Amino acid sequence: MASLSDAKDLLTKLVGFDTTSAKSNLDLITFVQDYLDEHGVASILVPSADDQKASLYATIGDGKGGIGLSGHSDCVPVTGQTWTSDPFTLTERGGKLYGRGTCDMKGFIACVLASVPLFKARKLKEQIHIIISYDEEVGCAGVRPLLARLGQDLPRPRAVIIGEPTSMQVIDGHKRIDVYRTTVTGKEAHSSLPAIGVNAISAAAELIGELDCIAETIATTENEPRFEPPYSTVSVGMIEGGTAPNIVPKTCTFRWQVRSLPSASADEAPRALSAFAETALLPKMRKIAKDAAIETVSQTSVPPFAAAPQSDAVALAIALTGANRTSGVSYATEAGLFEKAGCPAVVCGPGDIAQAHAADEFVSIAQLEACLKFLGDLTERLRA
Ligand SMILES: [Zn+2]
């Protein structure tokens, strides 16, 4: 297997690039491209529409099919978080490596890159494909243009390992995410005469209360114990409305999210909300303002992941980890998108999801070692 010190050096570099999703990831991608170049591995970049970001696809070895090792380069913001050490300087304390993205998921990328000399040194009977995306944290947007090219100018792996933090457990299913924006349009009035206006914030409050009821109904009707919680969830995340305390507000917008079980119908919550709006709210709003409206639009959707029972990717991860069981998780990854693009996927990587996105994010050295061993064993398996 590759050396831990190589992986730590690479992780130091990767963490040093501030690849918060809102920023460019090109410095990181150029660093990876140069590193691969030095090891005689060519890579193809798939740029974003505005050329500020890119995904990277690199293939090692000959043969067809091959195994994909996939990670996202972006990380979540540190805004508002209190860190013990600088989030963009890898810092070791008590067997743990601290820094933004160490766990989610630059630790995995560092292990993959550290293993490149090993992949190169062995004669492989199957290819290894390194896939690095962007904008995973904002609706898994960045990997989509790359996936569209699989089977065209980019080879389609026969199985993909997505190294999101699972503590090296084998994850073969996750929930779906849908993000919605609901806009309420009412009617402005002087706040001394609220009855001649239609208060958009009050209507939004009723809608949000209804969403909580919808969530409760779903929670009592669904039960899939392999997910925590074992039902689909609904939650409101942002709200904006009004202009001044003495004006009855004309508009209010809120954004909310549904995380559905793979087996659940994804549009249950928006349908129930719209039925409530049509029957309970809009008739009384339109008595005062005929243009009153409630509109819900889908903003992003990340498909669920449910590996096929005989999935090559899951079988491979089980063989490499020695796991005797697989699990489902409530967070989303690019796995469902890879499956849709014809690549069986599995989620398995170093670090604990509990540390992802949090202040003082870390990956333990023990987890990096487990990942390096996993990649070393993969190399042995693919040896000609
Ligand atoms: Zn992630």
PDB file of N, CA and C in Angstrom, residues 98-174:
ATOM      1  N   TYR A  98      -6.852  17.817  11.251  1.00  0.00           N
ATOM      2  CA  TYR A  98      -7.919  18.809  11.208  1.00  0.00           C
ATOM      3  C   TYR A  98      -7.788  19.699   9.973  1.00  0.00           C
ATOM      4  N   GLY A  99      -8.907  20.118   9.431  1.00  0.00           N
ATOM      5  CA  GLY A  99      -8.930  21.057   8.309  1.00  0.00           C
ATOM      6  C   GLY A  99     -10.230  20.890   7.538  1.00  0.00           C
ATOM      7  N   ARG A 100     -10.687  21.975   6.895  1.00  0.00           N
ATOM      8  CA  ARG A 100     -11.917  21.906   6.103  1.00  0.00           C
ATOM      9  C   ARG A 100     -11.736  20.930   4.933  1.00  0.00           C
ATOM     10  N   GLY A 101     -12.620  19.971   4.841  1.00  0.00           N
ATOM     11  CA  GLY A 101     -12.573  19.000   3.751  1.00  0.00           C
ATOM     12  C   GLY A 101     -11.741  17.762   4.058  1.00  0.00           C
ATOM     13  N   THR A 102     -11.086  17.706   5.216  1.00  0.00           N
ATOM     14  CA  THR A 102     -10.256  16.528   5.515  1.00  0.00           C
ATOM     15  C   THR A 102     -11.082  15.248   5.449  1.00  0.00           C
ATOM     16  N   CYS A 103     -12.308  15.361   5.986  1.00  0.00           N
ATOM     17  CA  CYS A 103     -13.186  14.197   6.062  1.00  0.00           C
ATOM     18  C   CYS A 103     -14.067  14.130   4.808  1.00  0.00           C
ATOM     19  N   ASP A 104     -14.524  15.281   4.356  1.00  0.00           N
ATOM     20  CA  ASP A 104     -15.512  15.365   3.260  1.00  0.00           C
ATOM     21  C   ASP A 104     -14.967  16.272   2.160  1.00  0.00           C
ATOM     22  N   MET A 105     -14.205  15.756   1.156  1.00  0.00           N
ATOM     23  CA  MET A 105     -13.677  14.414   1.125  1.00  0.00           C
ATOM     24  C   MET A 105     -12.285  14.396   0.518  1.00  0.00           C
ATOM     25  N   LYS A 106     -11.485  15.363   1.000  1.00  0.00           N
ATOM     26  CA  LYS A 106     -10.118  15.450   0.487  1.00  0.00           C
ATOM     27  C   LYS A 106      -9.225  14.343   1.035  1.00  0.00           C
ATOM     28  N   GLY A 107      -9.593  13.756   2.191  1.00  0.00           N
ATOM     29  CA  GLY A 107      -8.824  12.638   2.741  1.00  0.00           C
ATOM     30  C   GLY A 107      -8.815  11.473   1.749  1.00  0.00           C
ATOM     31  N   PHE A 108      -9.998  11.188   1.187  1.00  0.00           N
ATOM     32  CA  PHE A 108     -10.089  10.102   0.203  1.00  0.00           C
ATOM     33  C   PHE A 108      -9.269  10.440  -1.036  1.00  0.00           C
ATOM     34  N   ILE A 109      -9.402  11.681  -1.526  1.00  0.00           N
ATOM     35  CA  ILE A 109      -8.663  12.071  -2.743  1.00  0.00           C
ATOM     36  C   ILE A 109      -7.154  11.962  -2.485  1.00  0.00           C
ATOM     37  N   ALA A 110      -6.699  12.374  -1.296  1.00  0.00           N
ATOM     38  CA  ALA A 110      -5.273  12.281  -0.964  1.00  0.00           C
ATOM     39  C   ALA A 110      -4.810  10.823  -0.988  1.00  0.00           C
ATOM     40  N   CYS A 111      -5.616   9.918  -0.445  1.00  0.00           N
ATOM     41  CA  CYS A 111      -5.247   8.491  -0.449  1.00  0.00           C
ATOM     42  C   CYS A 111      -5.173   7.949  -1.876  1.00  0.00           C
ATOM     43  N   VAL A 112      -6.136   8.358  -2.720  1.00  0.00           N
ATOM     44  CA  VAL A 112      -6.138   7.898  -4.121  1.00  0.00           C
ATOM     45  C   VAL A 112      -4.885   8.408  -4.836  1.00  0.00           C
ATOM     46  N   LEU A 113      -4.587   9.707  -4.653  1.00  0.00           N
ATOM     47  CA  LEU A 113      -3.416  10.282  -5.336  1.00  0.00           C
ATOM     48  C   LEU A 113      -2.127   9.642  -4.812  1.00  0.00           C
ATOM     49  N   ALA A 114      -2.056   9.400  -3.497  1.00  0.00           N
ATOM     50  CA  ALA A 114      -0.853   8.770  -2.928  1.00  0.00           C
ATOM     51  C   ALA A 114      -0.655   7.363  -3.484  1.00  0.00           C
ATOM     52  N   SER A 115      -1.754   6.730  -3.916  1.00  0.00           N
ATOM     53  CA  SER A 115      -1.679   5.360  -4.439  1.00  0.00           C
ATOM     54  C   SER A 115      -1.350   5.306  -5.927  1.00  0.00           C
ATOM     55  N   VAL A 116      -1.279   6.457  -6.580  1.00  0.00           N
ATOM     56  CA  VAL A 116      -1.027   6.479  -8.033  1.00  0.00           C
ATOM     57  C   VAL A 116       0.289   5.773  -8.397  1.00  0.00           C
ATOM     58  N   PRO A 117       1.413   6.024  -7.672  1.00  0.00           N
ATOM     59  CA  PRO A 117       2.650   5.311  -8.024  1.00  0.00           C
ATOM     60  C   PRO A 117       2.475   3.790  -7.940  1.00  0.00           C
ATOM     61  N   LEU A 118       1.676   3.341  -6.955  1.00  0.00           N
ATOM     62  CA  LEU A 118       1.400   1.906  -6.803  1.00  0.00           C
ATOM     63  C   LEU A 118       0.574   1.392  -7.996  1.00  0.00           C
ATOM     64  N   PHE A 119      -0.474   2.152  -8.349  1.00  0.00           N
ATOM     65  CA  PHE A 119      -1.301   1.758  -9.506  1.00  0.00           C
ATOM     66  C   PHE A 119      -0.419   1.645 -10.752  1.00  0.00           C
ATOM     67  N   LYS A 120       0.539   2.582 -10.866  1.00  0.00           N
ATOM     68  CA  LYS A 120       1.414   2.605 -12.053  1.00  0.00           C
ATOM     69  C   LYS A 120       2.412   1.445 -12.026  1.00  0.00           C
ATOM     70  N   ALA A 121       2.882   1.076 -10.835  1.00  0.00           N
ATOM     71  CA  ALA A 121       3.953   0.075 -10.728  1.00  0.00           C
ATOM     72  C   ALA A 121       3.450  -1.335 -11.046  1.00  0.00           C
ATOM     73  N   ARG A 122       2.180  -1.584 -10.790  1.00  0.00           N
ATOM     74  CA  ARG A 122       1.624  -2.914 -11.039  1.00  0.00           C
ATOM     75  C   ARG A 122       1.064  -2.978 -12.452  1.00  0.00           C
ATOM     76  N   LYS A 123       1.170  -4.167 -13.044  1.00  0.00           N
ATOM     77  CA  LYS A 123       0.509  -4.336 -14.332  1.00  0.00           C
ATOM     78  C   LYS A 123      -0.938  -4.719 -14.029  1.00  0.00           C
ATOM     79  N   LEU A 124      -1.848  -3.831 -14.399  1.00  0.00           N
ATOM     80  CA  LEU A 124      -3.256  -4.044 -14.046  1.00  0.00           C
ATOM     81  C   LEU A 124      -4.000  -4.690 -15.212  1.00  0.00           C
ATOM     82  N   LYS A 125      -4.899  -5.596 -14.861  1.00  0.00           N
ATOM     83  CA  LYS A 125      -5.713  -6.207 -15.928  1.00  0.00           C
ATOM     84  C   LYS A 125      -6.945  -5.352 -16.221  1.00  0.00           C
ATOM     85  N   GLU A 126      -7.187  -4.412 -15.345  1.00  0.00           N
ATOM     86  CA  GLU A 126      -8.321  -3.505 -15.558  1.00  0.00           C
ATOM     87  C   GLU A 126      -7.861  -2.099 -15.257  1.00  0.00           C
ATOM     88  N   GLN A 127      -8.491  -1.120 -15.870  1.00  0.00           N
ATOM     89  CA  GLN A 127      -8.092   0.267 -15.638  1.00  0.00           C
ATOM     90  C   GLN A 127      -8.583   0.785 -14.283  1.00  0.00           C
ATOM     91  N   ILE A 128      -7.887   1.818 -13.804  1.00  0.00           N
ATOM     92  CA  ILE A 128      -8.384   2.589 -12.661  1.00  0.00           C
ATOM     93  C   ILE A 128      -8.656   3.999 -13.173  1.00  0.00           C
ATOM     94  N   HIS A 129      -9.842   4.508 -12.888  1.00  0.00           N
ATOM     95  CA  HIS A 129     -10.225   5.854 -13.322  1.00  0.00           C
ATOM     96  C   HIS A 129     -10.345   6.754 -12.101  1.00  0.00           C
ATOM     97  N   ILE A 130      -9.629   7.871 -12.133  1.00  0.00           N
ATOM     98  CA  ILE A 130      -9.735   8.845 -11.035  1.00  0.00           C
ATOM     99  C   ILE A 130     -10.689   9.949 -11.490  1.00  0.00           C
ATOM    100  N   ILE A 131     -11.710  10.179 -10.690  1.00  0.00           N
ATOM    101  CA  ILE A 131     -12.749  11.143 -11.077  1.00  0.00           C
ATOM    102  C   ILE A 131     -12.903  12.162  -9.946  1.00  0.00           C
ATOM    103  N   ILE A 132     -12.653  13.430 -10.252  1.00  0.00           N
ATOM    104  CA  ILE A 132     -12.790  14.481  -9.230  1.00  0.00           C
ATOM    105  C   ILE A 132     -13.778  15.529  -9.749  1.00  0.00           C
ATOM    106  N   SER A 133     -14.823  15.775  -8.969  1.00  0.00           N
ATOM    107  CA  SER A 133     -15.884  16.685  -9.418  1.00  0.00           C
ATOM    108  C   SER A 133     -15.853  17.990  -8.619  1.00  0.00           C
ATOM    109  N   TYR A 134     -16.782  18.890  -8.927  1.00  0.00           N
ATOM    110  CA  TYR A 134     -16.952  20.144  -8.173  1.00  0.00           C
ATOM    111  C   TYR A 134     -18.450  20.312  -7.900  1.00  0.00           C
ATOM    112  N   ASP A 135     -18.783  21.268  -7.043  1.00  0.00           N
ATOM    113  CA  ASP A 135     -20.191  21.603  -6.775  1.00  0.00           C
ATOM    114  C   ASP A 135     -21.045  20.424  -6.312  1.00  0.00           C
ATOM    115  N   GLU A 136     -20.415  19.456  -5.633  1.00  0.00           N
ATOM    116  CA  GLU A 136     -21.213  18.361  -5.076  1.00  0.00           C
ATOM    117  C   GLU A 136     -22.081  18.879  -3.948  1.00  0.00           C
ATOM    118  N   GLU A 137     -21.520  19.821  -3.178  1.00  0.00           N
ATOM    119  CA  GLU A 137     -22.220  20.330  -1.990  1.00  0.00           C
ATOM    120  C   GLU A 137     -23.381  21.254  -2.348  1.00  0.00           C
ATOM    121  N   VAL A 138     -23.510  21.586  -3.622  1.00  0.00           N
ATOM    122  CA  VAL A 138     -24.636  22.435  -4.031  1.00  0.00           C
ATOM    123  C   VAL A 138     -25.462  21.689  -5.092  1.00  0.00           C
ATOM    124  N   GLY A 139     -26.016  20.559  -4.657  1.00  0.00           N
ATOM    125  CA  GLY A 139     -26.937  19.814  -5.516  1.00  0.00           C
ATOM    126  C   GLY A 139     -26.267  18.862  -6.490  1.00  0.00           C
ATOM    127  N   CYS A 140     -25.042  18.439  -6.188  1.00  0.00           N
ATOM    128  CA  CYS A 140     -24.333  17.489  -7.065  1.00  0.00           C
ATOM    129  C   CYS A 140     -24.343  17.968  -8.514  1.00  0.00           C
ATOM    130  N   ALA A 141     -24.145  19.273  -8.700  1.00  0.00           N
ATOM    131  CA  ALA A 141     -24.274  19.860 -10.037  1.00  0.00           C
ATOM    132  C   ALA A 141     -23.057  19.565 -10.919  1.00  0.00           C
ATOM    133  N   GLY A 142     -21.856  19.594 -10.323  1.00  0.00           N
ATOM    134  CA  GLY A 142     -20.639  19.584 -11.133  1.00  0.00           C
ATOM    135  C   GLY A 142     -20.340  18.279 -11.847  1.00  0.00           C
ATOM    136  N   VAL A 143     -20.778  17.168 -11.293  1.00  0.00           N
ATOM    137  CA  VAL A 143     -20.424  15.882 -11.904  1.00  0.00           C
ATOM    138  C   VAL A 143     -21.294  15.597 -13.135  1.00  0.00           C
ATOM    139  N   ARG A 144     -22.404  16.320 -13.259  1.00  0.00           N
ATOM    140  CA  ARG A 144     -23.370  15.955 -14.309  1.00  0.00           C
ATOM    141  C   ARG A 144     -22.823  16.092 -15.735  1.00  0.00           C
ATOM    142  N   PRO A 145     -22.106  17.224 -16.059  1.00  0.00           N
ATOM    143  CA  PRO A 145     -21.547  17.310 -17.421  1.00  0.00           C
ATOM    144  C   PRO A 145     -20.523  16.206 -17.705  1.00  0.00           C
ATOM    145  N   LEU A 146     -19.786  15.794 -16.683  1.00  0.00           N
ATOM    146  CA  LEU A 146     -18.816  14.702 -16.866  1.00  0.00           C
ATOM    147  C   LEU A 146     -19.550  13.382 -17.140  1.00  0.00           C
ATOM    148  N   LEU A 147     -20.598  13.131 -16.369  1.00  0.00           N
ATOM    149  CA  LEU A 147     -21.346  11.881 -16.547  1.00  0.00           C
ATOM    150  C   LEU A 147     -21.953  11.806 -17.945  1.00  0.00           C
ATOM    151  N   ALA A 148     -22.320  12.975 -18.492  1.00  0.00           N
ATOM    152  CA  ALA A 148     -22.923  13.012 -19.828  1.00  0.00           C
ATOM    153  C   ALA A 148     -21.926  12.546 -20.892  1.00  0.00           C
ATOM    154  N   ARG A 149     -20.639  12.597 -20.575  1.00  0.00           N
ATOM    155  CA  ARG A 149     -19.616  12.202 -21.560  1.00  0.00           C
ATOM    156  C   ARG A 149     -19.150  10.757 -21.400  1.00  0.00           C
ATOM    157  N   LEU A 150     -19.643  10.050 -20.374  1.00  0.00           N
ATOM    158  CA  LEU A 150     -19.243   8.646 -20.203  1.00  0.00           C
ATOM    159  C   LEU A 150     -19.759   7.826 -21.380  1.00  0.00           C
ATOM    160  N   GLY A 151     -18.882   6.974 -21.878  1.00  0.00           N
ATOM    161  CA  GLY A 151     -19.268   6.164 -23.029  1.00  0.00           C
ATOM    162  C   GLY A 151     -19.065   6.912 -24.336  1.00  0.00           C
ATOM    163  N   GLN A 152     -18.723   8.219 -24.244  1.00  0.00           N
ATOM    164  CA  GLN A 152     -18.379   8.985 -25.458  1.00  0.00           C
ATOM    165  C   GLN A 152     -16.859   9.146 -25.454  1.00  0.00           C
ATOM    166  N   ASP A 153     -16.350  10.332 -25.048  1.00  0.00           N
ATOM    167  CA  ASP A 153     -14.883  10.459 -25.010  1.00  0.00           C
ATOM    168  C   ASP A 153     -14.288  10.050 -23.660  1.00  0.00           C
ATOM    169  N   LEU A 154     -15.132   9.758 -22.681  1.00  0.00           N
ATOM    170  CA  LEU A 154     -14.625   9.279 -21.390  1.00  0.00           C
ATOM    171  C   LEU A 154     -15.104   7.838 -21.192  1.00  0.00           C
ATOM    172  N   PRO A 155     -14.181   6.930 -20.792  1.00  0.00           N
ATOM    173  CA  PRO A 155     -14.616   5.538 -20.615  1.00  0.00           C
ATOM    174  C   PRO A 155     -15.590   5.386 -19.443  1.00  0.00           C
ATOM    175  N   ARG A 156     -16.553   4.502 -19.616  1.00  0.00           N
ATOM    176  CA  ARG A 156     -17.524   4.265 -18.536  1.00  0.00           C
ATOM    177  C   ARG A 156     -17.005   3.144 -17.636  1.00  0.00           C
ATOM    178  N   PRO A 157     -16.695   3.477 -16.359  1.00  0.00           N
ATOM    179  CA  PRO A 157     -16.206   2.430 -15.457  1.00  0.00           C
ATOM    180  C   PRO A 157     -17.263   1.346 -15.254  1.00  0.00           C
ATOM    181  N   ARG A 158     -16.811   0.127 -14.953  1.00  0.00           N
ATOM    182  CA  ARG A 158     -17.806  -0.932 -14.709  1.00  0.00           C
ATOM    183  C   ARG A 158     -18.313  -0.871 -13.266  1.00  0.00           C
ATOM    184  N   ALA A 159     -17.582  -0.152 -12.420  1.00  0.00           N
ATOM    185  CA  ALA A 159     -18.020   0.066 -11.038  1.00  0.00           C
ATOM    186  C   ALA A 159     -17.316   1.310 -10.514  1.00  0.00           C
ATOM    187  N   VAL A 160     -18.011   2.062  -9.664  1.00  0.00           N
ATOM    188  CA  VAL A 160     -17.429   3.293  -9.107  1.00  0.00           C
ATOM    189  C   VAL A 160     -17.512   3.257  -7.589  1.00  0.00           C
ATOM    190  N   ILE A 161     -16.370   3.559  -6.965  1.00  0.00           N
ATOM    191  CA  ILE A 161     -16.334   3.695  -5.503  1.00  0.00           C
ATOM    192  C   ILE A 161     -16.327   5.185  -5.190  1.00  0.00           C
ATOM    193  N   ILE A 162     -17.333   5.645  -4.467  1.00  0.00           N
ATOM    194  CA  ILE A 162     -17.422   7.054  -4.104  1.00  0.00           C
ATOM    195  C   ILE A 162     -16.953   7.165  -2.654  1.00  0.00           C
ATOM    196  N   GLY A 163     -15.816   7.867  -2.471  1.00  0.00           N
ATOM    197  CA  GLY A 163     -15.154   7.845  -1.163  1.00  0.00           C
ATOM    198  C   GLY A 163     -15.660   8.842  -0.150  1.00  0.00           C
ATOM    199  N   GLU A 164     -16.978   9.068  -0.110  1.00  0.00           N
ATOM    200  CA  GLU A 164     -17.549   9.944   0.925  1.00  0.00           C
ATOM    201  C   GLU A 164     -17.292   9.312   2.299  1.00  0.00           C
ATOM    202  N   PRO A 165     -17.276  10.126   3.353  1.00  0.00           N
ATOM    203  CA  PRO A 165     -16.943   9.567   4.668  1.00  0.00           C
ATOM    204  C   PRO A 165     -17.994   8.593   5.200  1.00  0.00           C
ATOM    205  N   THR A 166     -17.645   7.314   5.230  1.00  0.00           N
ATOM    206  CA  THR A 166     -18.553   6.284   5.768  1.00  0.00           C
ATOM    207  C   THR A 166     -17.847   5.479   6.860  1.00  0.00           C
ATOM    208  N   SER A 167     -16.685   5.972   7.332  1.00  0.00           N
ATOM    209  CA  SER A 167     -15.845   5.189   8.251  1.00  0.00           C
ATOM    210  C   SER A 167     -15.479   3.851   7.621  1.00  0.00           C
ATOM    211  N   MET A 168     -15.319   3.848   6.298  1.00  0.00           N
ATOM    212  CA  MET A 168     -14.980   2.662   5.491  1.00  0.00           C
ATOM    213  C   MET A 168     -16.074   1.574   5.576  1.00  0.00           C
ATOM    214  N   GLN A 169     -17.284   1.954   5.982  1.00  0.00           N
ATOM    215  CA  GLN A 169     -18.420   1.025   5.916  1.00  0.00           C
ATOM    216  C   GLN A 169     -18.953   1.040   4.484  1.00  0.00           C
ATOM    217  N   VAL A 170     -19.633  -0.041   4.114  1.00  0.00           N
ATOM    218  CA  VAL A 170     -20.150  -0.154   2.748  1.00  0.00           C
ATOM    219  C   VAL A 170     -21.594   0.354   2.712  1.00  0.00           C
ATOM    220  N   ILE A 171     -21.804   1.427   1.966  1.00  0.00           N
ATOM    221  CA  ILE A 171     -23.128   2.052   1.875  1.00  0.00           C
ATOM    222  C   ILE A 171     -23.716   1.758   0.494  1.00  0.00           C
ATOM    223  N   ASP A 172     -24.875   1.104   0.470  1.00  0.00           N
ATOM    224  CA  ASP A 172     -25.462   0.739  -0.823  1.00  0.00           C
ATOM    225  C   ASP A 172     -26.816   1.412  -1.057  1.00  0.00           C
ATOM    226  N   GLY A 173     -27.126   2.438  -0.258  1.00  0.00           N
ATOM    227  CA  GLY A 173     -28.374   3.164  -0.510  1.00  0.00           C
ATOM    228  C   GLY A 173     -28.387   4.491   0.224  1.00  0.00           C
ATOM    229  N   HIS A 174     -28.988   5.498  -0.383  1.00  0.00           N
ATOM    230  CA  HIS A 174     -29.217   6.738   0.352  1.00  0.00           C
ATOM    231  C   HIS A 174     -30.489   7.420  -0.118  1.00  0.00           C
TER     232      HIS A 174
END
